[in-house]
PDB file of C-alpha atoms in Angstrom:
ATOM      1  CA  UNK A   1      14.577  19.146 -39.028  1.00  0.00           C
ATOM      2  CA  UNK A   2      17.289  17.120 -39.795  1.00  0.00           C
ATOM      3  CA  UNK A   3      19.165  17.409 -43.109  1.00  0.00           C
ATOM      4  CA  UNK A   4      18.835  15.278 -46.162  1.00  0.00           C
ATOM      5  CA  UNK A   5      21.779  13.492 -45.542  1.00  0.00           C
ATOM      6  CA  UNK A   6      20.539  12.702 -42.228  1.00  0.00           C
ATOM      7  CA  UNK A   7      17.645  11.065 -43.359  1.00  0.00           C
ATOM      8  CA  UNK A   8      19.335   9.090 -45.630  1.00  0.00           C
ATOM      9  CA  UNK A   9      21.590   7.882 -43.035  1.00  0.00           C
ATOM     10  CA  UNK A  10      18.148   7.207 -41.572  1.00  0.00           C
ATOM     11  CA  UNK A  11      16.743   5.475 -44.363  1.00  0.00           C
ATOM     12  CA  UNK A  12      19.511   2.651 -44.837  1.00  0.00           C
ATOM     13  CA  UNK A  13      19.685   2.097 -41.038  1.00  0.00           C
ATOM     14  CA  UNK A  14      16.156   1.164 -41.220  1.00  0.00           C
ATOM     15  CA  UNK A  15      16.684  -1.270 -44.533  1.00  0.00           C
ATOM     16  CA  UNK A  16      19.553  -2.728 -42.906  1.00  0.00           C
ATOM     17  CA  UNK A  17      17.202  -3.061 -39.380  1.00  0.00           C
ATOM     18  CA  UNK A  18      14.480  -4.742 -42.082  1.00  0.00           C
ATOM     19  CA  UNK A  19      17.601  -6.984 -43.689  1.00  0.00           C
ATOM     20  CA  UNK A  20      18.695  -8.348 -39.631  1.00  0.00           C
ATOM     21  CA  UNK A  21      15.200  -8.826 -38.972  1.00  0.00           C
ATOM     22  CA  UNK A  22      14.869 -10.855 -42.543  1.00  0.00           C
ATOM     23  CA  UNK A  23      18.027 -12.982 -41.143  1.00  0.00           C
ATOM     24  CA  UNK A  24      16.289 -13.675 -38.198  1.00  0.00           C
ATOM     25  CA  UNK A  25      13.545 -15.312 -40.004  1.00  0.00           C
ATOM     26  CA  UNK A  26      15.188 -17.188 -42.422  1.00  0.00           C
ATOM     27  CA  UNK A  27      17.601 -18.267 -39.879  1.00  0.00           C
ATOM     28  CA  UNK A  28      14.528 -20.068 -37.481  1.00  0.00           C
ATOM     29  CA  UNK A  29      13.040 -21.407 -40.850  1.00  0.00           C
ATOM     30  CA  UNK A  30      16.392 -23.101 -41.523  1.00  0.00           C
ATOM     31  CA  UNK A  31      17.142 -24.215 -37.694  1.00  0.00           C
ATOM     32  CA  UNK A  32      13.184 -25.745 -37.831  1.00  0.00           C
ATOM     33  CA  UNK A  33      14.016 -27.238 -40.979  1.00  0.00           C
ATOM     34  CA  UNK A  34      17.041 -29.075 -39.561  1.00  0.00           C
ATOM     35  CA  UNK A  35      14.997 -29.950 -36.696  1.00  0.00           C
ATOM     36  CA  UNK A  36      12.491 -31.453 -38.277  1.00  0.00           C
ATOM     37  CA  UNK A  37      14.691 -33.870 -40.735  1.00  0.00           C
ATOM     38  CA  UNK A  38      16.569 -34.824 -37.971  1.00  0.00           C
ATOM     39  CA  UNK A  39      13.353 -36.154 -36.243  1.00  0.00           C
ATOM     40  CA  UNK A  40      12.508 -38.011 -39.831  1.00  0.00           C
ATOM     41  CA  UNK A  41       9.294 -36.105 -39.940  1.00  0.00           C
ATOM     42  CA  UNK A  42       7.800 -35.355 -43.372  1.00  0.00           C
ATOM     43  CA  UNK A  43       6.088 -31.340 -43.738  1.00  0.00           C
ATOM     44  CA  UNK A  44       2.510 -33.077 -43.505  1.00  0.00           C
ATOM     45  CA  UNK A  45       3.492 -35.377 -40.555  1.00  0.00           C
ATOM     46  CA  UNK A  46       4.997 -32.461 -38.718  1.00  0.00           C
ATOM     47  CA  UNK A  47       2.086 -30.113 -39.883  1.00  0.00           C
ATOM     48  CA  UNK A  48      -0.631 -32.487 -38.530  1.00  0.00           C
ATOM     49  CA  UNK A  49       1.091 -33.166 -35.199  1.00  0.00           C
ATOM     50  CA  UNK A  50       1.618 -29.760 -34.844  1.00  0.00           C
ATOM     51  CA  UNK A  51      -1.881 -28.601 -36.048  1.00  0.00           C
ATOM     52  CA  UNK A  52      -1.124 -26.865 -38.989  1.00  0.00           C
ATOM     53  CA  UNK A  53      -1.049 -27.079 -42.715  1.00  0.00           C
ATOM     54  CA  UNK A  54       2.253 -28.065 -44.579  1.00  0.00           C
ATOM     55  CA  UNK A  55       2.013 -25.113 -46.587  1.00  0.00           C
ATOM     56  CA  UNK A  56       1.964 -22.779 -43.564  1.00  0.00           C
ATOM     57  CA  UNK A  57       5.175 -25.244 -42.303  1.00  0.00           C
ATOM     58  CA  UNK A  58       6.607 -24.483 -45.564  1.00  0.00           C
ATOM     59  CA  UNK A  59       6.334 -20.652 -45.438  1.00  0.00           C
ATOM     60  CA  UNK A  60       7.947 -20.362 -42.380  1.00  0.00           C
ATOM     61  CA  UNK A  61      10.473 -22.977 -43.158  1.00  0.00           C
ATOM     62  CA  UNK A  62      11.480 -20.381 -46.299  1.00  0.00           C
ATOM     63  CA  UNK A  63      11.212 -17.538 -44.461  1.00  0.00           C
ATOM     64  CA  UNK A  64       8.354 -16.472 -46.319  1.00  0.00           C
ATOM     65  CA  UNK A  65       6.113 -16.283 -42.896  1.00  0.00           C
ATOM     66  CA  UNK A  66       6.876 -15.032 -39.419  1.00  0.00           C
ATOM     67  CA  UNK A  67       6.076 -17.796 -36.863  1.00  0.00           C
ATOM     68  CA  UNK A  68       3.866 -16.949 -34.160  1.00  0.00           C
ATOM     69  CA  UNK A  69       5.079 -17.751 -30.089  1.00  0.00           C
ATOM     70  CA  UNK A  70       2.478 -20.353 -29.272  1.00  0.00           C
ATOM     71  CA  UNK A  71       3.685 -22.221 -32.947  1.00  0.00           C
ATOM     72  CA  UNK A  72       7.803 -21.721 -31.686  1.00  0.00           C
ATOM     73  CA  UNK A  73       6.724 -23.499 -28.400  1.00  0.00           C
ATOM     74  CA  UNK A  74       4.845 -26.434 -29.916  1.00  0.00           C
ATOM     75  CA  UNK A  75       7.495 -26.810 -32.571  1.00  0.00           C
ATOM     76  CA  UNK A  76      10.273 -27.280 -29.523  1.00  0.00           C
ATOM     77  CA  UNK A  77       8.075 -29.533 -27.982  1.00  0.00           C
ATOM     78  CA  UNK A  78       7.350 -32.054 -31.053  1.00  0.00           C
ATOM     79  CA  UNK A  79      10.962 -31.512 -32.327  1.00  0.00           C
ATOM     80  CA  UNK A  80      12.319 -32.336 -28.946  1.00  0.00           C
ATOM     81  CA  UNK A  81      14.548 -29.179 -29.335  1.00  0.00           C
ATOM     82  CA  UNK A  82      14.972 -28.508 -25.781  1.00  0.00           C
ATOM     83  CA  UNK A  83      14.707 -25.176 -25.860  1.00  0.00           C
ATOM     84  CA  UNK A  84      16.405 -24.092 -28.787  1.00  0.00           C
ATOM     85  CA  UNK A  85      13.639 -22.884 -31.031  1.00  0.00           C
ATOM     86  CA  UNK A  86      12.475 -21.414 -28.317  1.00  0.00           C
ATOM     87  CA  UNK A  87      15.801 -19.585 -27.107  1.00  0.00           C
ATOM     88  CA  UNK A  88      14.878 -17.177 -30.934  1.00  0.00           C
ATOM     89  CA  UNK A  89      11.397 -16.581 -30.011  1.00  0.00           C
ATOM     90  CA  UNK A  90      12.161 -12.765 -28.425  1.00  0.00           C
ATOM     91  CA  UNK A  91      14.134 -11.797 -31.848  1.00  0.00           C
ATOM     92  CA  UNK A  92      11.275 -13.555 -34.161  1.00  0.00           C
ATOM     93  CA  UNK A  93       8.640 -11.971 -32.333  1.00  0.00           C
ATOM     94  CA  UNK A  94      10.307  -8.090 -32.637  1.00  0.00           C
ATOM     95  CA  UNK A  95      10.722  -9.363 -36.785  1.00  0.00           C
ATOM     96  CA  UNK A  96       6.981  -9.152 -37.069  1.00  0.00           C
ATOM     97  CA  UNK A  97       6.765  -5.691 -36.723  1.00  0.00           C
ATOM     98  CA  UNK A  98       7.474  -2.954 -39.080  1.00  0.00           C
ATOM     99  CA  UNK A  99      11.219  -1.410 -37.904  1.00  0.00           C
ATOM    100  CA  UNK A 100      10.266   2.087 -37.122  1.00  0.00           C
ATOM    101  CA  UNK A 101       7.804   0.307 -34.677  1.00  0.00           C
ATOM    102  CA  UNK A 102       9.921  -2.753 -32.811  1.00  0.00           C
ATOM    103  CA  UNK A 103      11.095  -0.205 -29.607  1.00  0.00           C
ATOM    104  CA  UNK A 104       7.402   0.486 -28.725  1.00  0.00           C
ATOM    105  CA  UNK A 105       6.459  -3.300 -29.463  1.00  0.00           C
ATOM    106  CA  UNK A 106       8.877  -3.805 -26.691  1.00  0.00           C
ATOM    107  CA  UNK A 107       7.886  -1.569 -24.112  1.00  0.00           C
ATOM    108  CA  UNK A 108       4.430  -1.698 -24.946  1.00  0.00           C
ATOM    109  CA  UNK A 109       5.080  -5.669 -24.024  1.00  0.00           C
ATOM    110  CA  UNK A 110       6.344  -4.587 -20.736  1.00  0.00           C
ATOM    111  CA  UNK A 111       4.250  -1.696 -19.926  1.00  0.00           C
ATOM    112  CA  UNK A 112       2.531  -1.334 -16.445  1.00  0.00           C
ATOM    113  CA  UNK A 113       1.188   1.885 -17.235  1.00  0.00           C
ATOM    114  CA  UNK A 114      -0.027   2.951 -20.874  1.00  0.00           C
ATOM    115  CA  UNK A 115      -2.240   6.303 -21.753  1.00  0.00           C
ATOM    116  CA  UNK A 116      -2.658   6.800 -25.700  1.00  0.00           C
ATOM    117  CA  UNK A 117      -3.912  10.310 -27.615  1.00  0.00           C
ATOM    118  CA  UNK A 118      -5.666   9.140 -30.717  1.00  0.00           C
ATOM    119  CA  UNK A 119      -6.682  11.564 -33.626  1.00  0.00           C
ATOM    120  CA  UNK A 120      -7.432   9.742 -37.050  1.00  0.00           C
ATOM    121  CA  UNK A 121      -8.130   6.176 -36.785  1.00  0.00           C
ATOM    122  CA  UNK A 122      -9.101   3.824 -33.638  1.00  0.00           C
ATOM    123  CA  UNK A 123      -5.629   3.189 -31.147  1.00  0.00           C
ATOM    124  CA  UNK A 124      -4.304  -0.193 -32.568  1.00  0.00           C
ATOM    125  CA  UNK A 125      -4.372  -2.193 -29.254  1.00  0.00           C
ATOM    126  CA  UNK A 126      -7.895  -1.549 -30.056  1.00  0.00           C
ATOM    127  CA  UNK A 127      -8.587  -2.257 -33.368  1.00  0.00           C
ATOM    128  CA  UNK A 128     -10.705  -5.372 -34.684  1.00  0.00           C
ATOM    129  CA  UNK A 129      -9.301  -7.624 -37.072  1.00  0.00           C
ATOM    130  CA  UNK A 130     -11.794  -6.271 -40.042  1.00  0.00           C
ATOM    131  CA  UNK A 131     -11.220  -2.499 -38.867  1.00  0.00           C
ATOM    132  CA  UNK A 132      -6.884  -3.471 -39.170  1.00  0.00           C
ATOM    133  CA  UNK A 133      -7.389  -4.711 -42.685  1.00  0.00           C
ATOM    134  CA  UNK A 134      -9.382  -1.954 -44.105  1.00  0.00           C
ATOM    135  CA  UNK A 135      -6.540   0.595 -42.392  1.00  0.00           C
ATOM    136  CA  UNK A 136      -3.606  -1.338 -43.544  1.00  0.00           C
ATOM    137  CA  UNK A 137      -5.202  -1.679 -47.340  1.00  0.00           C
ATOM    138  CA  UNK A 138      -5.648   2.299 -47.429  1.00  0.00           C
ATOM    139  CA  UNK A 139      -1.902   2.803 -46.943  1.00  0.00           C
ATOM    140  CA  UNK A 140      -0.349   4.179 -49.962  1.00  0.00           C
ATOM    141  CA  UNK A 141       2.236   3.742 -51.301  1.00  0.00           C
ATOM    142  CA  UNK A 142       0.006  -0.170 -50.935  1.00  0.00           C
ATOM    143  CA  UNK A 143       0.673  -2.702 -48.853  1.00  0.00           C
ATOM    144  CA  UNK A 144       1.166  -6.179 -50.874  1.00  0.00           C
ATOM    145  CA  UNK A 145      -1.725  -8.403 -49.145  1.00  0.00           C
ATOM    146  CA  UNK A 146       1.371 -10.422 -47.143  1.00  0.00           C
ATOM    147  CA  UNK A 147       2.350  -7.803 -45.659  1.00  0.00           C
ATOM    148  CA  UNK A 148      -1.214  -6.474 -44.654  1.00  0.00           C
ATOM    149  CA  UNK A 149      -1.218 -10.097 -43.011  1.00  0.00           C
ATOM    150  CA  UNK A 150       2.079  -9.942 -41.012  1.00  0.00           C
ATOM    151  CA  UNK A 151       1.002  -6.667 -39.854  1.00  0.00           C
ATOM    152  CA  UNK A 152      -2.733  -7.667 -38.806  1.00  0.00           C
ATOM    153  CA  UNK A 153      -1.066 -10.954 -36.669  1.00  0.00           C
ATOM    154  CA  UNK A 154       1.177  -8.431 -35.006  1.00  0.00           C
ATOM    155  CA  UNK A 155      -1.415  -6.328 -34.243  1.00  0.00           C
ATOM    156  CA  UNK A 156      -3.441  -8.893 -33.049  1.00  0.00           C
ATOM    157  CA  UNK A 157      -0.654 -10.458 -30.806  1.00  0.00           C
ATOM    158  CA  UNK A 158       0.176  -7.072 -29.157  1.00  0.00           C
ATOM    159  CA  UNK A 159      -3.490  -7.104 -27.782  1.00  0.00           C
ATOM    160  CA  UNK A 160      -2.301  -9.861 -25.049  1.00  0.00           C
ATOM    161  CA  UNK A 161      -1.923  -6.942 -22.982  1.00  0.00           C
ATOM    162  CA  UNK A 162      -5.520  -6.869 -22.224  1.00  0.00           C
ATOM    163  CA  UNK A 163      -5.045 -10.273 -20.518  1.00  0.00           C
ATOM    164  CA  UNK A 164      -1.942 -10.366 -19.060  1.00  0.00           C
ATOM    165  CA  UNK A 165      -1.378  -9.972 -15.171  1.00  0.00           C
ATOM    166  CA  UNK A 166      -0.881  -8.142 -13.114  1.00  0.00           C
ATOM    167  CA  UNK A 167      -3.042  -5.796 -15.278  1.00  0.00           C
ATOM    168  CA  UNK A 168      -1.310  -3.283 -16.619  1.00  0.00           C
ATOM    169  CA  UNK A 169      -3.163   0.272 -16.454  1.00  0.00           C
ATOM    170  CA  UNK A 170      -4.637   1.137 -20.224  1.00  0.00           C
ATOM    171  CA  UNK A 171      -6.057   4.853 -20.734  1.00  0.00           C
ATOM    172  CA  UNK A 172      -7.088   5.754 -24.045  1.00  0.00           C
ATOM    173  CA  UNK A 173      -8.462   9.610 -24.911  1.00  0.00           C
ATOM    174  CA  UNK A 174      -9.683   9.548 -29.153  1.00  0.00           C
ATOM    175  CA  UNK A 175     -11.443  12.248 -31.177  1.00  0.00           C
ATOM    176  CA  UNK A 176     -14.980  11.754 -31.919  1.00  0.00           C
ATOM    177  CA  UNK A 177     -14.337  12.434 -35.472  1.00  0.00           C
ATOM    178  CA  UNK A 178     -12.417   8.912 -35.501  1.00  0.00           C
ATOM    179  CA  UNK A 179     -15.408   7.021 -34.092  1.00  0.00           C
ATOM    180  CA  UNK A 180     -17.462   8.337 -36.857  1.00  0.00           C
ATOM    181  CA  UNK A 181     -15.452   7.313 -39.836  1.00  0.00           C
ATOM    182  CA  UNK A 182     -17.174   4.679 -41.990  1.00  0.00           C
ATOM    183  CA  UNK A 183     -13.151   2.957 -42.402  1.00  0.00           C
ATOM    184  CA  UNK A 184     -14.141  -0.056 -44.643  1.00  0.00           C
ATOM    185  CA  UNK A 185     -18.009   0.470 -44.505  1.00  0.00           C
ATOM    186  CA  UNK A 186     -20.331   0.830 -41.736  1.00  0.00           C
ATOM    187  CA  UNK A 187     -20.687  -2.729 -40.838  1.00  0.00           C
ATOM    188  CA  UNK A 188     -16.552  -2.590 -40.089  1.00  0.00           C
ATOM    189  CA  UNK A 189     -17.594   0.657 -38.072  1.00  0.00           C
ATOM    190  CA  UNK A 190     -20.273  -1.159 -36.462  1.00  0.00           C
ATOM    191  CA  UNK A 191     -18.102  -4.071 -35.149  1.00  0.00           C
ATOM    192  CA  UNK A 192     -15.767  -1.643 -34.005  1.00  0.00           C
ATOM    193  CA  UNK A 193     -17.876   0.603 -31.610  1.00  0.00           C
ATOM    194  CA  UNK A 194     -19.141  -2.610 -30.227  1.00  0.00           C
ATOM    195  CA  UNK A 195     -15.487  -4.260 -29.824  1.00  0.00           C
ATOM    196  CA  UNK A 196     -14.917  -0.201 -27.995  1.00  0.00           C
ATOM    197  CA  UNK A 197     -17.807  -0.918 -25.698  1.00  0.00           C
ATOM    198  CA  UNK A 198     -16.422  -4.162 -24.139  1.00  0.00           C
ATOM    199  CA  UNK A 199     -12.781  -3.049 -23.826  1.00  0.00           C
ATOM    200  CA  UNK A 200     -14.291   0.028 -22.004  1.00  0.00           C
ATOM    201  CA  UNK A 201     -15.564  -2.523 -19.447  1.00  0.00           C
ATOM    202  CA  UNK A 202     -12.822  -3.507 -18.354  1.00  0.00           C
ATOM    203  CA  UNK A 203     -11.724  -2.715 -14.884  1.00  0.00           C
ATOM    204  CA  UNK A 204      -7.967  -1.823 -15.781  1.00  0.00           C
ATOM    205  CA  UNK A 205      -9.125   0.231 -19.057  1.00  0.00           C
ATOM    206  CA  UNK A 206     -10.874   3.783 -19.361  1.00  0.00           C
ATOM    207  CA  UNK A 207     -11.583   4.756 -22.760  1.00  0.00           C
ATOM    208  CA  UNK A 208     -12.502   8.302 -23.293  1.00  0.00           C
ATOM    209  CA  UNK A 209     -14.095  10.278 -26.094  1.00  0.00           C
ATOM    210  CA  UNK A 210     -13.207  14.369 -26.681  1.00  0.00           C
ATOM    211  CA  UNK A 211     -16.278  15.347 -28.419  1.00  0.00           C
ATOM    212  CA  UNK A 212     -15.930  17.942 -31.515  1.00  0.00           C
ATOM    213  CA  UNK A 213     -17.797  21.151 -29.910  1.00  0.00           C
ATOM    214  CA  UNK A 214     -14.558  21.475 -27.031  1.00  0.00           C
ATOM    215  CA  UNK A 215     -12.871  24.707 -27.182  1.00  0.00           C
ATOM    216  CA  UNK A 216     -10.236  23.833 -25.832  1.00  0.00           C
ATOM    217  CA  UNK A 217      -7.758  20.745 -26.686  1.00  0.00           C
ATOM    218  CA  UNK A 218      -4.416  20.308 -25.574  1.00  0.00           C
ATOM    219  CA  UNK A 219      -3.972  17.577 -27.575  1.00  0.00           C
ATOM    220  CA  UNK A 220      -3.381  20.000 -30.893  1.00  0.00           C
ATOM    221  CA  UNK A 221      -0.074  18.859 -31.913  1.00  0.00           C
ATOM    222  CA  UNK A 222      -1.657  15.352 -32.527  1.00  0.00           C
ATOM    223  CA  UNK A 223      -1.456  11.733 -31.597  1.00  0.00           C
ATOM    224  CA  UNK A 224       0.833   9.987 -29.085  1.00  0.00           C
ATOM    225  CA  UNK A 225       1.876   7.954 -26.145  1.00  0.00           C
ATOM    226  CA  UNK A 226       2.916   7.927 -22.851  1.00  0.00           C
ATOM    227  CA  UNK A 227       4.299   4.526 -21.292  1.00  0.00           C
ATOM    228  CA  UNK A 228       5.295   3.676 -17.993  1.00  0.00           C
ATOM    229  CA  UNK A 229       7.839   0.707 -17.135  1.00  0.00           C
ATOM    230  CA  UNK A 230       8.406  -2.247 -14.571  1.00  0.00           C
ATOM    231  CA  UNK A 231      11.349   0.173 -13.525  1.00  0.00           C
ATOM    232  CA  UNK A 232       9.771   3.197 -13.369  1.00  0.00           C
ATOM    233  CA  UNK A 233      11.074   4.737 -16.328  1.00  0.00           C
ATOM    234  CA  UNK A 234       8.525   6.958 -18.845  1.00  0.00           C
ATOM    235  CA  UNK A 235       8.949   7.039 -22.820  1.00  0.00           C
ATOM    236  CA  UNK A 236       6.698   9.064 -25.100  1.00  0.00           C
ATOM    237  CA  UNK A 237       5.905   7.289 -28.483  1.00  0.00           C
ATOM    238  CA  UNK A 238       5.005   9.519 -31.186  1.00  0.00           C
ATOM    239  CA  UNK A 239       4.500   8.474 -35.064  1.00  0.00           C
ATOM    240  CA  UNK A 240       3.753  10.157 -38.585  1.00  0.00           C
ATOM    241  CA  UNK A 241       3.798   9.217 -41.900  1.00  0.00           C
ATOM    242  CA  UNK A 242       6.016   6.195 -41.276  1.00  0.00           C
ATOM    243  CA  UNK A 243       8.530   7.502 -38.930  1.00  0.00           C
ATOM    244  CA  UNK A 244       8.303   7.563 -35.414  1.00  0.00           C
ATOM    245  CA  UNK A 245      10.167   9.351 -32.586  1.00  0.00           C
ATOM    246  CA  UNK A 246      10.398   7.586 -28.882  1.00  0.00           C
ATOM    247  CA  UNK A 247      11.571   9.867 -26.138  1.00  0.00           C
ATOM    248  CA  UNK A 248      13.206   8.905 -22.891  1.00  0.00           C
ATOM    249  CA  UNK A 249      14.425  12.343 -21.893  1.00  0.00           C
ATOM    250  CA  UNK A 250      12.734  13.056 -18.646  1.00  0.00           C
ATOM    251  CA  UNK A 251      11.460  16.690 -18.681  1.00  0.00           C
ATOM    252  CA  UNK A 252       9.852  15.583 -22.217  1.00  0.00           C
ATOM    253  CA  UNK A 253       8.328  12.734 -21.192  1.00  0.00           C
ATOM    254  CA  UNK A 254       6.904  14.618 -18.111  1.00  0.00           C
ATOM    255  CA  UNK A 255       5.798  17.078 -20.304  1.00  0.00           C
ATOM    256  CA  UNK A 256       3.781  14.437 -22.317  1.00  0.00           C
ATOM    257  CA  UNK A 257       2.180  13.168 -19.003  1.00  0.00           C
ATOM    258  CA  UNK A 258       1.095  16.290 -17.891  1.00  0.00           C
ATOM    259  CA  UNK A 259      -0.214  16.820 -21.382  1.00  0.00           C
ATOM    260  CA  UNK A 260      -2.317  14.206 -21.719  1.00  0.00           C
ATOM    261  CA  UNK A 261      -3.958  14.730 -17.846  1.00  0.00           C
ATOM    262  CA  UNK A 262      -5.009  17.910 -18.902  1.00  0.00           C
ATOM    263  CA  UNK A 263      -6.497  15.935 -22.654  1.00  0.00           C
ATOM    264  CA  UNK A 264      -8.402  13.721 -19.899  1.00  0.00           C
ATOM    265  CA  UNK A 265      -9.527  16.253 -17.855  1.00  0.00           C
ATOM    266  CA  UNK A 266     -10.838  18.107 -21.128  1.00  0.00           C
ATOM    267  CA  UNK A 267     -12.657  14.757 -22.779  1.00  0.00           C
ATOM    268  CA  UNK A 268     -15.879  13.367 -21.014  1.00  0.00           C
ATOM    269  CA  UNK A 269     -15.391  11.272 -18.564  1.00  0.00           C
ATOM    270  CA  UNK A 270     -15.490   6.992 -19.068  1.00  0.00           C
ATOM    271  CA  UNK A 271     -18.808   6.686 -18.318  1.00  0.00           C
ATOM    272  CA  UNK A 272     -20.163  10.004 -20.266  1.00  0.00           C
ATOM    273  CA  UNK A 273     -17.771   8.055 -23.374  1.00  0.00           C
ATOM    274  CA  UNK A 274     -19.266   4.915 -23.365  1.00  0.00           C
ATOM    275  CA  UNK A 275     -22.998   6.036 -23.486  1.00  0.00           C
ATOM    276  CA  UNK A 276     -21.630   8.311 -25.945  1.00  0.00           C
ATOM    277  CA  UNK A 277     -20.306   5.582 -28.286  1.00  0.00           C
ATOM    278  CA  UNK A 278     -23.002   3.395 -27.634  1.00  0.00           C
ATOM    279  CA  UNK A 279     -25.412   6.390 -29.077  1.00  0.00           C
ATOM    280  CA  UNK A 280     -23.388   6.540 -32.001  1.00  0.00           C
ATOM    281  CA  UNK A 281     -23.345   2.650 -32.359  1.00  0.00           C
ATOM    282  CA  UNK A 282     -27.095   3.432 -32.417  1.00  0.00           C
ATOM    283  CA  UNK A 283     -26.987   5.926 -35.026  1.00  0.00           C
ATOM    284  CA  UNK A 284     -25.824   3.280 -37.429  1.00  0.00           C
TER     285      UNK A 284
END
């Protein structure tokens, strides 16, 4: 464990990561803002030709809102930037994400291969949008409600990996007890097993369910990940309580691989998990 020092060295790297990525923001907000004057375009005018509200303009003029990619590419286009706005899209889209988090946004982005342990709540590539908000809104110290709805429009943007291509491999292993919490009522629940069953139909996913009564579980030590890159390379993600540790070492990262076969071999298999969730969806 690292001293105290150490993790307050820790600590203000990560407020000063938070303060760059603030910059980032306010910096696009200002460069739109320019833009947009310079065409002679009023926030409504702008708003409607782009398809959204002034207010939302407004926010993300301030700073006060993260722009999403397909809104940076429209607002080129109308502005006639010519690629500017677009040249800050990369370093706006790694803002939206909370700092301990950004490196795994990034690989998980570029992933060809990704297999992910879960313990207590549902992996967050395969959350639903009601299922995010009632996790986000049990985080304590709490989450002011825009910052629950930065994080859910992350969350949600990160799922493009289900329809990207070529088709990245996606292997997921989670604990029965996680399919059976009631996170924000049974009708969230609900929606979520359901969501679980189509994902699992995929033909580049294979969700998999280790069911409570297995004596044995490698996967003891708790949650993480294992990702594979365009180059070959293999990282192992692994977060608690806020922090987050991402491995490139190669004998550790091997290690996590052949941890999690043996966590596969030890769940049931894809098709045992998904009549298995689809009983418990019946239970409900």
């Amino acid at each position: 464990m690292g001293s105290v020092r150490d993790q307050d060295v820790a600590q203000v790297q990560r407020g000063r990561v938070d303060e760059q990525a603030a910059g980032v923001v306010t910096a696009f907000g200002r460069q739109l803002k320019l833009l947009r004057v310079r065409a002679g375009l009023e926030r409504p005018e702008f708003g409607k030709r782009m398809g959204y509200s002034a207010d939302l303009v407004a926010s993300i003029e301030q700073g006060r809102r993260i722009p999403q990619p397909r809104f940076i590419e429209k607002a080129d286009e109308v502005l006639g930037a010519g690629g500017l706005l677009v040249a800050l899209k990369e370093e706006v889209a790694r803002a939206q994400y909370p700092a301990f988090f950004r490196d795994m946004a990034r690989l998980e982005a570029e992933a060809v291969e990704l297999c992910a342990y879960d313990t207590l709540v549902v992996n967050g590539l395969l959350q639903t949008e009601e299922y995010m908000r009632a996790i986000l809104a049990m985080r304590r110290p709490l989450l002011d409600e825009a910052t629950i709805e930065l994080r859910v429009v992350a969350r949600l943007a990160r799922q493009d990996i289900f329809s990207r291509w070529p088709a990245p491999l996606l292997s997921f292993v989670m604990e029965e007890s996680l399919l059976r919490r009631p996170h924000g009522g049974k009708a969230v629940l609900r929606g979520q097993l359901e969501h679980l069953l189509l994902v699992g139909e995929m033909r580049n996913v294979e969700l998999q369910v280790m069911p409570l009564d297995r004596e044995d579980n490698a996967g003891i030590d708790g949650p993480f990940t294992v990702i594979m890159s365009k180059g070959g390379d293999q990282f192992m993600y692994a977060e608690v309580q806020g922090r987050s540790s991402l491995l490139i070492k190669s004998e550790e990262t091997r290690l996590a691989a052949a941890r999690y076969g043996i966590i596969r071999s030890q769940a049931l298999t894809p098709k045992e998990s998904l009549s298995y969730i689809a009983q418990l969806l019946g239970e409900l």
